[in-house]
PDB file of C-alpha atoms in Angstrom:
ATOM      1  CA  UNK A   1      -1.361  -5.245 -22.158  1.00 56.00           C
ATOM      2  CA  UNK A   2      -2.834  -1.882 -21.104  1.00 61.00           C
ATOM      3  CA  UNK A   3      -2.896   0.905 -23.660  1.00 59.00           C
ATOM      4  CA  UNK A   4       0.277   2.954 -23.120  1.00 57.00           C
ATOM      5  CA  UNK A   5      -0.888   5.596 -25.609  1.00 57.00           C
ATOM      6  CA  UNK A   6      -3.430   6.998 -23.122  1.00 65.00           C
ATOM      7  CA  UNK A   7      -2.214   8.598 -19.884  1.00 61.00           C
ATOM      8  CA  UNK A   8      -3.626   6.637 -16.927  1.00 79.00           C
ATOM      9  CA  UNK A   9      -5.856   8.313 -14.361  1.00 95.00           C
ATOM     10  CA  UNK A  10      -6.285   7.601 -10.657  1.00 98.00           C
ATOM     11  CA  UNK A  11     -10.009   7.353 -11.373  1.00 98.00           C
ATOM     12  CA  UNK A  12      -9.265   3.668 -12.013  1.00 98.00           C
ATOM     13  CA  UNK A  13      -8.509   3.090  -8.310  1.00 99.00           C
ATOM     14  CA  UNK A  14     -10.616   5.867  -6.761  1.00 99.00           C
ATOM     15  CA  UNK A  15     -14.116   6.209  -5.379  1.00 99.00           C
ATOM     16  CA  UNK A  16     -16.671   8.505  -7.050  1.00 98.00           C
ATOM     17  CA  UNK A  17     -15.808  11.087  -4.378  1.00 98.00           C
ATOM     18  CA  UNK A  18     -12.211  11.193  -5.605  1.00 98.00           C
ATOM     19  CA  UNK A  19     -11.032   9.526  -2.393  1.00 99.00           C
ATOM     20  CA  UNK A  20      -8.982   6.337  -2.372  1.00 99.00           C
ATOM     21  CA  UNK A  21     -10.029   3.396  -0.177  1.00 99.00           C
ATOM     22  CA  UNK A  22      -7.743   0.528  -1.114  1.00 99.00           C
ATOM     23  CA  UNK A  23      -6.921  -2.864   0.380  1.00 99.00           C
ATOM     24  CA  UNK A  24      -3.362  -4.233   0.457  1.00 98.00           C
ATOM     25  CA  UNK A  25      -2.986  -7.999   0.168  1.00 98.00           C
ATOM     26  CA  UNK A  26       0.529  -8.289  -1.296  1.00 97.00           C
ATOM     27  CA  UNK A  27       2.278  -9.561   1.846  1.00 95.00           C
ATOM     28  CA  UNK A  28       4.463 -12.583   1.193  1.00 93.00           C
ATOM     29  CA  UNK A  29       6.915 -13.897   3.801  1.00 92.00           C
ATOM     30  CA  UNK A  30       5.424 -11.535   6.366  1.00 93.00           C
ATOM     31  CA  UNK A  31       2.033 -13.214   5.920  1.00 96.00           C
ATOM     32  CA  UNK A  32       3.643 -16.607   6.551  1.00 95.00           C
ATOM     33  CA  UNK A  33       5.065 -15.153   9.765  1.00 95.00           C
ATOM     34  CA  UNK A  34       1.642 -13.837  10.768  1.00 96.00           C
ATOM     35  CA  UNK A  35       0.159 -17.297  10.306  1.00 96.00           C
ATOM     36  CA  UNK A  36       2.949 -18.788  12.431  1.00 96.00           C
ATOM     37  CA  UNK A  37       2.256 -16.233  15.159  1.00 95.00           C
ATOM     38  CA  UNK A  38      -1.378 -17.372  15.066  1.00 96.00           C
ATOM     39  CA  UNK A  39      -0.203 -20.971  15.528  1.00 96.00           C
ATOM     40  CA  UNK A  40      -0.715 -22.076  11.921  1.00 96.00           C
ATOM     41  CA  UNK A  41       2.042 -23.424   9.679  1.00 95.00           C
ATOM     42  CA  UNK A  42       0.892 -22.050   6.331  1.00 96.00           C
ATOM     43  CA  UNK A  43       2.121 -23.115   2.913  1.00 96.00           C
ATOM     44  CA  UNK A  44       1.670 -21.370  -0.430  1.00 96.00           C
ATOM     45  CA  UNK A  45      -1.837 -22.771  -0.919  1.00 97.00           C
ATOM     46  CA  UNK A  46      -2.905 -21.398   2.473  1.00 97.00           C
ATOM     47  CA  UNK A  47      -1.584 -17.939   1.618  1.00 97.00           C
ATOM     48  CA  UNK A  48      -3.429 -17.962  -1.680  1.00 98.00           C
ATOM     49  CA  UNK A  49      -6.709 -19.059  -0.119  1.00 97.00           C
ATOM     50  CA  UNK A  50      -6.430 -16.346   2.526  1.00 98.00           C
ATOM     51  CA  UNK A  51      -5.829 -13.690  -0.113  1.00 98.00           C
ATOM     52  CA  UNK A  52      -8.741 -14.914  -2.197  1.00 98.00           C
ATOM     53  CA  UNK A  53     -11.008 -14.803   0.853  1.00 98.00           C
ATOM     54  CA  UNK A  54      -9.951 -11.205   1.541  1.00 99.00           C
ATOM     55  CA  UNK A  55     -10.563 -10.323  -2.103  1.00 99.00           C
ATOM     56  CA  UNK A  56     -14.059 -11.794  -1.987  1.00 98.00           C
ATOM     57  CA  UNK A  57     -14.980 -10.053   1.269  1.00 99.00           C
ATOM     58  CA  UNK A  58     -13.295  -6.655   0.900  1.00 99.00           C
ATOM     59  CA  UNK A  59     -12.738  -6.308  -2.826  1.00 98.00           C
ATOM     60  CA  UNK A  60     -16.319  -5.277  -3.656  1.00 98.00           C
ATOM     61  CA  UNK A  61     -16.075  -2.375  -1.170  1.00 99.00           C
ATOM     62  CA  UNK A  62     -12.572  -1.188  -2.033  1.00 99.00           C
ATOM     63  CA  UNK A  63     -11.657   1.265  -4.768  1.00 99.00           C
ATOM     64  CA  UNK A  64      -8.436  -0.660  -5.357  1.00 99.00           C
ATOM     65  CA  UNK A  65      -7.019  -4.059  -4.427  1.00 99.00           C
ATOM     66  CA  UNK A  66      -3.273  -4.741  -4.231  1.00 99.00           C
ATOM     67  CA  UNK A  67      -1.862  -8.247  -4.620  1.00 99.00           C
ATOM     68  CA  UNK A  68       1.405  -9.931  -5.607  1.00 98.00           C
ATOM     69  CA  UNK A  69       1.944 -12.220  -8.588  1.00 97.00           C
ATOM     70  CA  UNK A  70       3.262 -15.109  -6.450  1.00 96.00           C
ATOM     71  CA  UNK A  71       0.199 -15.731  -4.310  1.00 97.00           C
ATOM     72  CA  UNK A  72      -3.156 -15.299  -5.961  1.00 96.00           C
ATOM     73  CA  UNK A  73      -2.916 -12.587  -8.621  1.00 98.00           C
ATOM     74  CA  UNK A  74      -3.852 -14.890 -11.496  1.00 97.00           C
ATOM     75  CA  UNK A  75      -6.874 -16.265  -9.670  1.00 98.00           C
ATOM     76  CA  UNK A  76      -8.133 -12.883  -8.471  1.00 98.00           C
ATOM     77  CA  UNK A  77      -7.998 -11.636 -12.040  1.00 98.00           C
ATOM     78  CA  UNK A  78      -9.069 -14.750 -13.935  1.00 96.00           C
ATOM     79  CA  UNK A  79     -11.919 -15.639 -11.569  1.00 97.00           C
ATOM     80  CA  UNK A  80     -13.071 -11.991 -11.680  1.00 97.00           C
ATOM     81  CA  UNK A  81     -13.240 -11.699  -7.907  1.00 98.00           C
ATOM     82  CA  UNK A  82     -13.198  -7.903  -8.118  1.00 98.00           C
ATOM     83  CA  UNK A  83     -16.009  -5.802  -9.591  1.00 98.00           C
ATOM     84  CA  UNK A  84     -15.230  -3.328 -12.352  1.00 96.00           C
ATOM     85  CA  UNK A  85     -15.352  -0.543  -9.757  1.00 97.00           C
ATOM     86  CA  UNK A  86     -12.292  -1.965  -7.970  1.00 98.00           C
ATOM     87  CA  UNK A  87      -8.978  -1.325  -9.682  1.00 98.00           C
ATOM     88  CA  UNK A  88      -6.440  -4.152  -9.633  1.00 98.00           C
ATOM     89  CA  UNK A  89      -2.988  -3.133  -8.368  1.00 99.00           C
ATOM     90  CA  UNK A  90      -0.046  -5.493  -8.821  1.00 99.00           C
ATOM     91  CA  UNK A  91       3.093  -5.445  -6.678  1.00 98.00           C
ATOM     92  CA  UNK A  92       6.150  -4.947  -8.882  1.00 98.00           C
ATOM     93  CA  UNK A  93       8.741  -5.218  -6.122  1.00 96.00           C
ATOM     94  CA  UNK A  94      11.231  -8.023  -5.568  1.00 92.00           C
ATOM     95  CA  UNK A  95      11.816  -8.261  -1.818  1.00 92.00           C
ATOM     96  CA  UNK A  96      15.087  -8.957  -0.006  1.00 88.00           C
ATOM     97  CA  UNK A  97      13.713 -10.436   3.195  1.00 82.00           C
ATOM     98  CA  UNK A  98      14.936 -13.094   5.592  1.00 82.00           C
ATOM     99  CA  UNK A  99      12.264 -15.515   6.868  1.00 82.00           C
ATOM    100  CA  UNK A 100      10.526 -13.939   9.820  1.00 79.00           C
ATOM    101  CA  UNK A 101      12.298 -10.616   9.404  1.00 82.00           C
ATOM    102  CA  UNK A 102      11.442  -7.244   7.884  1.00 83.00           C
ATOM    103  CA  UNK A 103      12.038  -6.370   4.260  1.00 87.00           C
ATOM    104  CA  UNK A 104      15.677  -5.285   4.078  1.00 87.00           C
ATOM    105  CA  UNK A 105      15.750  -3.965   0.515  1.00 91.00           C
ATOM    106  CA  UNK A 106      13.822  -4.115  -2.753  1.00 94.00           C
ATOM    107  CA  UNK A 107      14.250  -3.888  -6.487  1.00 95.00           C
ATOM    108  CA  UNK A 108      12.021  -3.975  -9.536  1.00 98.00           C
ATOM    109  CA  UNK A 109      10.514  -7.420 -10.052  1.00 97.00           C
ATOM    110  CA  UNK A 110      11.850  -8.790 -13.354  1.00 98.00           C
ATOM    111  CA  UNK A 111       8.901 -11.185 -13.599  1.00 97.00           C
ATOM    112  CA  UNK A 112       6.207  -8.497 -13.508  1.00 98.00           C
ATOM    113  CA  UNK A 113       8.187  -6.147 -15.750  1.00 98.00           C
ATOM    114  CA  UNK A 114       9.137  -8.771 -18.321  1.00 98.00           C
ATOM    115  CA  UNK A 115       7.930  -7.937 -21.818  1.00 96.00           C
ATOM    116  CA  UNK A 116       5.831 -11.101 -21.966  1.00 97.00           C
ATOM    117  CA  UNK A 117       4.114 -10.753 -18.570  1.00 98.00           C
ATOM    118  CA  UNK A 118       0.343 -10.513 -19.023  1.00 98.00           C
ATOM    119  CA  UNK A 119      -0.880  -7.293 -17.405  1.00 98.00           C
ATOM    120  CA  UNK A 120      -4.422  -7.576 -18.714  1.00 97.00           C
ATOM    121  CA  UNK A 121      -6.837  -6.151 -16.152  1.00 97.00           C
ATOM    122  CA  UNK A 122      -4.155  -4.365 -14.132  1.00 98.00           C
ATOM    123  CA  UNK A 123      -4.687  -0.666 -13.406  1.00 98.00           C
ATOM    124  CA  UNK A 124      -1.529   0.086 -11.426  1.00 98.00           C
ATOM    125  CA  UNK A 125       1.754  -1.337 -10.232  1.00 99.00           C
ATOM    126  CA  UNK A 126       3.328  -0.699  -6.831  1.00 99.00           C
ATOM    127  CA  UNK A 127       6.932  -0.481  -5.644  1.00 98.00           C
ATOM    128  CA  UNK A 128       7.961  -0.796  -2.010  1.00 97.00           C
ATOM    129  CA  UNK A 129      11.217   1.116  -1.564  1.00 98.00           C
ATOM    130  CA  UNK A 130      13.308   0.968   1.613  1.00 96.00           C
ATOM    131  CA  UNK A 131      14.729   4.446   2.304  1.00 98.00           C
ATOM    132  CA  UNK A 132      17.812   4.952   4.459  1.00 96.00           C
ATOM    133  CA  UNK A 133      20.027   7.976   4.977  1.00 95.00           C
ATOM    134  CA  UNK A 134      23.123   6.257   3.621  1.00 94.00           C
ATOM    135  CA  UNK A 135      25.389   6.139   0.581  1.00 93.00           C
ATOM    136  CA  UNK A 136      22.629   4.618  -1.590  1.00 93.00           C
ATOM    137  CA  UNK A 137      20.136   7.489  -1.383  1.00 95.00           C
ATOM    138  CA  UNK A 138      20.827   8.576  -4.955  1.00 96.00           C
ATOM    139  CA  UNK A 139      20.454   4.984  -6.162  1.00 96.00           C
ATOM    140  CA  UNK A 140      17.023   4.767  -4.556  1.00 96.00           C
ATOM    141  CA  UNK A 141      15.848   7.924  -6.263  1.00 98.00           C
ATOM    142  CA  UNK A 142      16.982   6.411  -9.545  1.00 98.00           C
ATOM    143  CA  UNK A 143      15.119   3.183  -8.712  1.00 98.00           C
ATOM    144  CA  UNK A 144      11.953   5.203  -8.114  1.00 98.00           C
ATOM    145  CA  UNK A 145      12.405   6.979 -11.440  1.00 98.00           C
ATOM    146  CA  UNK A 146      12.903   3.678 -13.269  1.00 98.00           C
ATOM    147  CA  UNK A 147       9.744   2.355 -11.655  1.00 98.00           C
ATOM    148  CA  UNK A 148       7.580   5.295 -12.670  1.00 98.00           C
ATOM    149  CA  UNK A 149       8.992   5.135 -16.190  1.00 98.00           C
ATOM    150  CA  UNK A 150       8.245   1.409 -16.420  1.00 98.00           C
ATOM    151  CA  UNK A 151       4.659   2.015 -15.328  1.00 98.00           C
ATOM    152  CA  UNK A 152       4.184   4.824 -17.844  1.00 97.00           C
ATOM    153  CA  UNK A 153       5.610   2.708 -20.656  1.00 96.00           C
ATOM    154  CA  UNK A 154       2.964   0.092 -19.890  1.00 97.00           C
ATOM    155  CA  UNK A 155       0.101   2.564 -19.588  1.00 97.00           C
ATOM    156  CA  UNK A 156      -0.230   1.881 -15.862  1.00 98.00           C
ATOM    157  CA  UNK A 157      -0.503   3.975 -12.741  1.00 98.00           C
ATOM    158  CA  UNK A 158       2.521   3.963 -10.429  1.00 99.00           C
ATOM    159  CA  UNK A 159       2.107   3.647  -6.652  1.00 99.00           C
ATOM    160  CA  UNK A 160       5.378   4.444  -4.865  1.00 99.00           C
ATOM    161  CA  UNK A 161       5.691   3.226  -1.261  1.00 98.00           C
ATOM    162  CA  UNK A 162       8.823   4.347   0.578  1.00 98.00           C
ATOM    163  CA  UNK A 163       9.303   2.843   4.044  1.00 97.00           C
ATOM    164  CA  UNK A 164      12.033   4.405   6.153  1.00 97.00           C
ATOM    165  CA  UNK A 165      14.605   2.458   8.136  1.00 96.00           C
ATOM    166  CA  UNK A 166      17.730   3.557  10.008  1.00 95.00           C
ATOM    167  CA  UNK A 167      21.065   3.374   8.246  1.00 92.00           C
ATOM    168  CA  UNK A 168      23.306   0.535   9.431  1.00 88.00           C
ATOM    169  CA  UNK A 169      24.786   1.377  12.793  1.00 87.00           C
ATOM    170  CA  UNK A 170      22.612   4.473  13.260  1.00 90.00           C
ATOM    171  CA  UNK A 171      19.639   2.857  14.973  1.00 90.00           C
ATOM    172  CA  UNK A 172      20.076   4.763  18.250  1.00 89.00           C
ATOM    173  CA  UNK A 173      19.928   8.217  16.667  1.00 91.00           C
ATOM    174  CA  UNK A 174      17.270   7.393  14.059  1.00 96.00           C
ATOM    175  CA  UNK A 175      14.535  10.037  13.805  1.00 97.00           C
ATOM    176  CA  UNK A 176      11.649   8.253  12.098  1.00 98.00           C
ATOM    177  CA  UNK A 177       9.487  11.335  11.674  1.00 98.00           C
ATOM    178  CA  UNK A 178      12.237  13.388  10.082  1.00 98.00           C
ATOM    179  CA  UNK A 179      13.160  10.450   7.852  1.00 98.00           C
ATOM    180  CA  UNK A 180       9.581  10.111   6.579  1.00 99.00           C
ATOM    181  CA  UNK A 181       9.515  13.794   5.659  1.00 99.00           C
ATOM    182  CA  UNK A 182      12.971  13.758   4.084  1.00 98.00           C
ATOM    183  CA  UNK A 183      12.119  10.694   2.018  1.00 98.00           C
ATOM    184  CA  UNK A 184       8.913  12.382   0.866  1.00 99.00           C
ATOM    185  CA  UNK A 185      10.734  15.495  -0.315  1.00 98.00           C
ATOM    186  CA  UNK A 186      13.285  13.334  -2.099  1.00 98.00           C
ATOM    187  CA  UNK A 187      11.057  10.704  -3.686  1.00 98.00           C
ATOM    188  CA  UNK A 188       7.626  12.224  -4.324  1.00 99.00           C
ATOM    189  CA  UNK A 189       9.028  14.350  -7.162  1.00 98.00           C
ATOM    190  CA  UNK A 190       9.847  11.424  -9.481  1.00 98.00           C
ATOM    191  CA  UNK A 191       6.518  11.513 -11.318  1.00 97.00           C
ATOM    192  CA  UNK A 192       4.625   8.748  -9.512  1.00 98.00           C
ATOM    193  CA  UNK A 193       0.848   8.638  -9.820  1.00 98.00           C
ATOM    194  CA  UNK A 194       0.366   8.104  -6.088  1.00 99.00           C
ATOM    195  CA  UNK A 195       2.612   8.315  -3.023  1.00 99.00           C
ATOM    196  CA  UNK A 196       1.953   5.790  -0.248  1.00 99.00           C
ATOM    197  CA  UNK A 197       3.431   6.840   3.088  1.00 99.00           C
ATOM    198  CA  UNK A 198       3.800   5.764   6.697  1.00 98.00           C
ATOM    199  CA  UNK A 199       1.539   7.408   9.271  1.00 98.00           C
ATOM    200  CA  UNK A 200       3.425   9.948  11.398  1.00 98.00           C
ATOM    201  CA  UNK A 201       3.879   9.132  15.089  1.00 98.00           C
ATOM    202  CA  UNK A 202       2.517   5.612  14.456  1.00 97.00           C
ATOM    203  CA  UNK A 203      -0.948   7.189  14.662  1.00 97.00           C
ATOM    204  CA  UNK A 204      -0.704   7.390  18.458  1.00 91.00           C
ATOM    205  CA  UNK A 205      -0.199  11.080  19.227  1.00 81.00           C
ATOM    206  CA  UNK A 206      -2.628  12.813  21.529  1.00 73.00           C
ATOM    207  CA  UNK A 207      -4.288  16.190  21.136  1.00 76.00           C
ATOM    208  CA  UNK A 208      -3.402  18.050  17.960  1.00 93.00           C
ATOM    209  CA  UNK A 209       0.060  16.501  17.632  1.00 96.00           C
ATOM    210  CA  UNK A 210      -0.966  14.007  14.962  1.00 97.00           C
ATOM    211  CA  UNK A 211      -2.772  16.673  12.933  1.00 97.00           C
ATOM    212  CA  UNK A 212       0.327  18.865  13.045  1.00 97.00           C
ATOM    213  CA  UNK A 213       2.599  15.971  12.092  1.00 98.00           C
ATOM    214  CA  UNK A 214       0.370  15.062   9.146  1.00 98.00           C
ATOM    215  CA  UNK A 215       0.282  18.686   8.009  1.00 98.00           C
ATOM    216  CA  UNK A 216       4.083  18.834   8.149  1.00 98.00           C
ATOM    217  CA  UNK A 217       4.225  15.670   6.057  1.00 99.00           C
ATOM    218  CA  UNK A 218       1.760  17.072   3.533  1.00 99.00           C
ATOM    219  CA  UNK A 219       4.075  20.039   3.021  1.00 99.00           C
ATOM    220  CA  UNK A 220       6.795  17.599   1.910  1.00 99.00           C
ATOM    221  CA  UNK A 221       4.777  15.556  -0.607  1.00 99.00           C
ATOM    222  CA  UNK A 222       4.319  16.384  -4.262  1.00 99.00           C
ATOM    223  CA  UNK A 223       1.102  14.951  -5.711  1.00 98.00           C
ATOM    224  CA  UNK A 224      -1.690  12.796  -4.274  1.00 99.00           C
ATOM    225  CA  UNK A 225      -0.860  10.655  -1.257  1.00 99.00           C
ATOM    226  CA  UNK A 226      -2.370   7.953   0.898  1.00 99.00           C
ATOM    227  CA  UNK A 227      -1.326   6.293   4.146  1.00 99.00           C
ATOM    228  CA  UNK A 228      -0.452   2.681   4.856  1.00 98.00           C
ATOM    229  CA  UNK A 229      -1.262   0.875   8.089  1.00 97.00           C
ATOM    230  CA  UNK A 230       2.050  -0.838   8.894  1.00 92.00           C
ATOM    231  CA  UNK A 231       3.094   0.100  12.415  1.00 94.00           C
ATOM    232  CA  UNK A 232      -0.330   1.458  13.380  1.00 96.00           C
ATOM    233  CA  UNK A 233      -2.592  -0.491  15.734  1.00 95.00           C
ATOM    234  CA  UNK A 234      -5.920  -1.425  14.188  1.00 95.00           C
ATOM    235  CA  UNK A 235      -7.719   0.511  16.938  1.00 96.00           C
ATOM    236  CA  UNK A 236      -5.797   3.678  16.027  1.00 97.00           C
ATOM    237  CA  UNK A 237      -5.975   3.475  12.261  1.00 98.00           C
ATOM    238  CA  UNK A 238      -9.335   5.168  11.643  1.00 98.00           C
ATOM    239  CA  UNK A 239      -8.256   8.243  13.616  1.00 97.00           C
ATOM    240  CA  UNK A 240      -4.906   8.203  11.810  1.00 97.00           C
ATOM    241  CA  UNK A 241      -6.621   8.155   8.421  1.00 98.00           C
ATOM    242  CA  UNK A 242      -8.875  11.015   9.484  1.00 98.00           C
ATOM    243  CA  UNK A 243      -5.890  13.104  10.595  1.00 98.00           C
ATOM    244  CA  UNK A 244      -4.034  12.398   7.361  1.00 98.00           C
ATOM    245  CA  UNK A 245      -7.073  13.327   5.291  1.00 98.00           C
ATOM    246  CA  UNK A 246      -7.580  16.568   7.205  1.00 98.00           C
ATOM    247  CA  UNK A 247      -3.981  17.390   6.289  1.00 98.00           C
ATOM    248  CA  UNK A 248      -4.421  16.694   2.577  1.00 99.00           C
ATOM    249  CA  UNK A 249      -4.250  12.928   2.058  1.00 99.00           C
ATOM    250  CA  UNK A 250      -6.566  11.305  -0.457  1.00 99.00           C
ATOM    251  CA  UNK A 251      -7.177   8.128   1.545  1.00 99.00           C
ATOM    252  CA  UNK A 252      -5.441   4.874   2.405  1.00 99.00           C
ATOM    253  CA  UNK A 253      -3.968   1.684   0.985  1.00 99.00           C
ATOM    254  CA  UNK A 254      -3.977  -0.636   3.979  1.00 98.00           C
ATOM    255  CA  UNK A 255      -3.821  -4.307   4.819  1.00 98.00           C
ATOM    256  CA  UNK A 256      -2.914  -5.257   8.373  1.00 96.00           C
ATOM    257  CA  UNK A 257      -5.271  -2.790  10.061  1.00 97.00           C
ATOM    258  CA  UNK A 258      -8.135  -4.429   8.195  1.00 98.00           C
ATOM    259  CA  UNK A 259      -7.420  -8.149   8.372  1.00 98.00           C
ATOM    260  CA  UNK A 260      -4.364  -8.982  10.524  1.00 97.00           C
ATOM    261  CA  UNK A 261      -6.347 -10.281  13.485  1.00 95.00           C
ATOM    262  CA  UNK A 262      -8.342 -12.765  11.395  1.00 98.00           C
ATOM    263  CA  UNK A 263      -5.221 -14.512  10.058  1.00 98.00           C
ATOM    264  CA  UNK A 264      -5.360 -18.178  10.996  1.00 96.00           C
ATOM    265  CA  UNK A 265      -9.056 -18.164  11.898  1.00 96.00           C
ATOM    266  CA  UNK A 266     -10.863 -21.382  10.999  1.00 95.00           C
ATOM    267  CA  UNK A 267     -14.038 -19.347  10.404  1.00 97.00           C
ATOM    268  CA  UNK A 268     -12.265 -16.963   8.042  1.00 98.00           C
ATOM    269  CA  UNK A 269     -15.214 -16.000   5.849  1.00 98.00           C
ATOM    270  CA  UNK A 270     -17.363 -15.158   8.878  1.00 98.00           C
ATOM    271  CA  UNK A 271     -14.487 -13.370  10.619  1.00 98.00           C
ATOM    272  CA  UNK A 272     -13.886 -11.156   7.613  1.00 99.00           C
ATOM    273  CA  UNK A 273     -17.567 -10.216   7.523  1.00 98.00           C
ATOM    274  CA  UNK A 274     -17.741  -9.562  11.256  1.00 98.00           C
ATOM    275  CA  UNK A 275     -14.377  -7.819  11.756  1.00 98.00           C
ATOM    276  CA  UNK A 276     -12.837  -6.586   8.523  1.00 99.00           C
ATOM    277  CA  UNK A 277     -15.860  -5.455   6.523  1.00 99.00           C
ATOM    278  CA  UNK A 278     -17.116  -3.049   9.237  1.00 99.00           C
ATOM    279  CA  UNK A 279     -13.618  -1.593   9.564  1.00 98.00           C
ATOM    280  CA  UNK A 280     -13.408  -0.963   5.845  1.00 99.00           C
ATOM    281  CA  UNK A 281     -16.891   0.572   5.742  1.00 99.00           C
ATOM    282  CA  UNK A 282     -15.931   2.962   8.557  1.00 99.00           C
ATOM    283  CA  UNK A 283     -12.757   3.994   6.737  1.00 99.00           C
ATOM    284  CA  UNK A 284     -14.683   4.567   3.514  1.00 99.00           C
ATOM    285  CA  UNK A 285     -17.051   6.901   5.341  1.00 99.00           C
ATOM    286  CA  UNK A 286     -14.069   8.815   6.730  1.00 99.00           C
ATOM    287  CA  UNK A 287     -12.319   9.286   3.400  1.00 99.00           C
ATOM    288  CA  UNK A 288     -15.489  10.216   1.539  1.00 99.00           C
ATOM    289  CA  UNK A 289     -16.046  12.961   4.114  1.00 99.00           C
ATOM    290  CA  UNK A 290     -12.505  14.195   4.798  1.00 99.00           C
ATOM    291  CA  UNK A 291     -10.093  13.190   2.041  1.00 99.00           C
ATOM    292  CA  UNK A 292      -8.733  15.625  -0.502  1.00 98.00           C
ATOM    293  CA  UNK A 293      -9.883  14.274  -3.899  1.00 99.00           C
ATOM    294  CA  UNK A 294      -6.866  13.005  -5.786  1.00 98.00           C
ATOM    295  CA  UNK A 295      -7.452  15.401  -8.680  1.00 97.00           C
ATOM    296  CA  UNK A 296      -7.430  18.399  -6.327  1.00 96.00           C
ATOM    297  CA  UNK A 297      -3.773  17.850  -5.423  1.00 90.00           C
TER     298      UNK A 297
END
């Protein structure tokens, strides 16, 4: 169990520059769906082996590595697949998700937050939170507060990841960009160590539009923040990270933009070295140059 008497520091999941260059590998049912899309019927053992391969290839370069307890956490930790310079982040979210569909809702994972769960080696826990403009907004703020409190009680960093979705029946009038900013104003004040946020405009805007959108988002966030890659094409992600960092972000915590197109490859180890490692190296160069160090926020 981490030492809860000492306040945790983002140094544990940061680069020497103060930037954050972290790999997400906590996908569960969605990873099964990605395998199926690639023509592979994957079982639990296949998911675990994929995650271990990603940890071996990308973990030594990353400042942090996020994984779930169901598929591979024990082996990543116990087999010491990550160097001491890479902080281990554990997903602490229980997902409400139909097979093949998006995550509909989340809660705190009672397994990870049980008193007897072994958190040895863990630097941070992460909560995915689905934000909607509906009657449960106050409940979600309370969930975020309970999460940050649970992390602090365990001497761990808290990574809060709101993902916005339209309220039921309001899909046609949903304004994603406004929702991302509103959620940030509402949720980034709960005391989290790090705020993980969707890229504005899906990273696709031309000209200065993306820079302006990222700056508007920065105005809404309290504390250090990083971007995720969900919804952003791999080819657009480096520019999206650069725009976010110019606006005040401290880096990224990304999965799909790094490794999605090697899912199902028979030559996985080679594919990771040829495709994913160069992508991660490029992103590291970007954040070391452009990111706002986490302790400058």
